[in-house]
Each structure stands twice: as structure tokens, then as C-alpha cells.
Amino acid sequence: METPVHSHIDLQTLCRMKAQGAKFAMLTAYDHPTAVAAERAGVHALLVGDSLACVVLGHASTRDAPLDLMVTLAEAVRRGAPRVYLVGDLPFACTVGGAATVVEGARRFRDEAGCDGVKYEAPSDKAAVVEALASAGFETIAHLGLRPQTVTSPDGYRAQARDAGAIRQLVRDARRMVTAGAAMILLEAVPAEASEAVVEAVSVPVIGCGAGPACDGHVLVTQDMLGIGSIRPPRFVPRYADLGEQMVAAMRRWVREIADRTYPAPEHVYPMRRTDAGG
Ligand code: KIV
């Protein structure tokens, strides 16, 4: 059954959901049709993630996500899903010039694409960047745990914070980012014990990406859960569809029907305009 989203979902909505113990759903979207489908399905938040570098552009690393393209796609996503909480993911390219270029990237996501918030992969020593974003008025999600921008090969993706010491460090980082002004925390690929500790330690919503049940919301890469593309999804992704196989089957049929001339059939052909009764 569809759960339509009636009014614009903002940060307050997500905080209220957290306070009420209601979990929210977030997906990645890099195009208009996906955005339309997600909003119709009742998804609360969409992320124009730098994962598009791998999922859409076929690169090995998320570092290759171009800001210009992401802003253009975020605009398309906003057109398709005017009411969801829309997040622009600050790509690696934005971070090379320090806080100033990060803030400029955030400004583009907000002013050119209509994003509600931005996500920043936040190394422990970069709380000042989160502070710069927050003091410039950006609702900022600090991404902790596995930070894909630090990974440069496909086998480099590993779960983080898997012992007590690392969990203590993660909690310290989360607190530091919230003190710096982070509006939400995103935890990627950490054990359930780690996300429980972070949820306990901070008052802002915590979004999990493979981070166990304590999180206030959960995010997946849409292509992974729909079974599209060549990337083998991580263990925390349930497969809700096999659209990749359906695409191949449909395209095979198209190739076959052209070869055996069943396409175009009469219903696919424009008739001549009728001129008079005699034709
Ligand atoms: O870029 C992305 O899609 C992400 C999510 C996996 C959290 O950062």
C-alpha cells in the first residue's frame, strides 16, 4: 500500500519522529523517475549520494563524483520529489580546498538544487568544517564510521568500530560533531553495539547505513536494494527486487523481436492521414 507524503518533511519532522520512536526511511536518488517513485512510496528523505560515482558512472571510488553533475541531478531529484527531506552529499572534490570549498558546495546544493541539508564525511579532526557549515546555516549530517571517500579500491570497504575502544572513539567523534553543530549523524557499516552507544550519547537523529536497529532512520543505495547494476551490495542490503535481470530480459526481447521482425507490429506504425472517402 502506498504511503503518500503530504507535506514537506523538514528537520523538525525527523526530530519529532525520533522523539516519538518512529523510524524514518531514506534512499539514494540520482534521477527524476527514482525521486518520483520514492516520494510516492512514502520515503521520508533522499540523498543525492557521491555513491553515484560508482553506481552510475562506473568508477571504483566515490572520490570521482563531480560536484557540477551532483548539483544538476539534485535539481532533478527535487523536481521529482518536492516534499521529501533532500540531502546533497558533499563530494571529495569539495573538500580539497578546506572549509571554504565545502561551504561553497553546500551553498550550491541549497541555492541551485533546493536541498534541505548536506552530508559531510567527517574525519575526527575536521569538526571545524562542520562548524563552518552549521554557522553558515546548513543543516549538516556528519557521516562517521566507514567513510567511503577514504577508500580507493573496491575491496577497501570494511566495517568500523568493532571493539570497545573504537566504539568509545566513535562516540567521542559523534559528540564532537554535534557540539560543532551537526544536525544529524550518519553511521555507515558499524555493529549494532556502536550505533546503540551513539544514539544514547547524542540528542540528534542518527541515520544508519548498515548500522543496526537502534538508529532513528536507515538509508540504502536504491540500486542495491532494487538489484540494478554491477556492484555486489554489502551484507546489510536486503534485495527487494531484481530489476537488473528484468532489464536484461526486456532488452533481450527487444533484440529478438527486431531480428525476427515481430517489431514493429501494425499497432506501432503511423497510418497515413485519410483524405476523402475514396482514400
Ligand atoms: O553516497 C552515498 O550513497 C552514501 C550512503 C551510502 C550513506 O553516502
PDB file of C-alpha atoms in Angstrom, residues 122-127 130 142-145 147 161 165-182 184-185 187 198 201-202:
ATOM      1  CA  ALA A 122      33.660  13.975   8.796  1.00  0.00           C
ATOM      2  CA  PRO A 123      37.151  12.895   9.863  1.00  0.00           C
ATOM      3  CA  SER A 124      37.760  13.250  13.643  1.00  0.00           C
ATOM      4  CA  ASP A 125      39.943  16.321  13.145  1.00  0.00           C
ATOM      5  CA  LYS A 126      37.510  18.169  10.871  1.00  0.00           C
ATOM      6  CA  ALA A 127      34.854  19.299  13.363  1.00  0.00           C
ATOM      7  CA  VAL A 130      31.047  21.024  10.409  1.00  0.00           C
ATOM      8  CA  ALA A 142      28.123  14.283   9.841  1.00  0.00           C
ATOM      9  CA  HIS A 143      28.965  10.927   8.243  1.00  0.00           C
ATOM     10  CA  LEU A 144      31.015   8.688  10.597  1.00  0.00           C
ATOM     11  CA  GLY A 145      32.049   5.036  10.709  1.00  0.00           C
ATOM     12  CA  ARG A 147      33.746   6.887   5.196  1.00  0.00           C
ATOM     13  CA  ALA A 161      34.152   0.404  15.316  1.00  0.00           C
ATOM     14  CA  GLY A 165      37.964   1.197  22.195  1.00  0.00           C
ATOM     15  CA  ALA A 166      36.833   2.034  18.658  1.00  0.00           C
ATOM     16  CA  ILE A 167      33.244   2.474  19.861  1.00  0.00           C
ATOM     17  CA  ARG A 168      34.439   4.934  22.523  1.00  0.00           C
ATOM     18  CA  GLN A 169      36.270   6.880  19.795  1.00  0.00           C
ATOM     19  CA  LEU A 170      33.164   6.843  17.574  1.00  0.00           C
ATOM     20  CA  VAL A 171      31.049   8.200  20.431  1.00  0.00           C
ATOM     21  CA  ARG A 172      33.629  10.946  21.064  1.00  0.00           C
ATOM     22  CA  ASP A 173      33.571  11.868  17.367  1.00  0.00           C
ATOM     23  CA  ALA A 174      29.775  11.924  17.260  1.00  0.00           C
ATOM     24  CA  ARG A 175      29.615  14.180  20.332  1.00  0.00           C
ATOM     25  CA  ARG A 176      32.282  16.463  18.857  1.00  0.00           C
ATOM     26  CA  MET A 177      30.345  16.806  15.577  1.00  0.00           C
ATOM     27  CA  VAL A 178      27.080  17.555  17.382  1.00  0.00           C
ATOM     28  CA  THR A 179      28.826  20.171  19.534  1.00  0.00           C
ATOM     29  CA  ALA A 180      30.193  21.656  16.280  1.00  0.00           C
ATOM     30  CA  GLY A 181      26.612  21.973  15.014  1.00  0.00           C
ATOM     31  CA  ALA A 182      25.786  18.715  13.183  1.00  0.00           C
ATOM     32  CA  MET A 184      22.204  14.605  12.346  1.00  0.00           C
ATOM     33  CA  ILE A 185      24.778  11.826  12.443  1.00  0.00           C
ATOM     34  CA  LEU A 187      26.831   5.871  10.753  1.00  0.00           C
ATOM     35  CA  VAL A 198      25.983   6.769  19.644  1.00  0.00           C
ATOM     36  CA  ALA A 201      25.183   9.710  23.546  1.00  0.00           C
ATOM     37  CA  VAL A 202      23.683  12.328  21.195  1.00  0.00           C
TER      38      VAL A 202
END
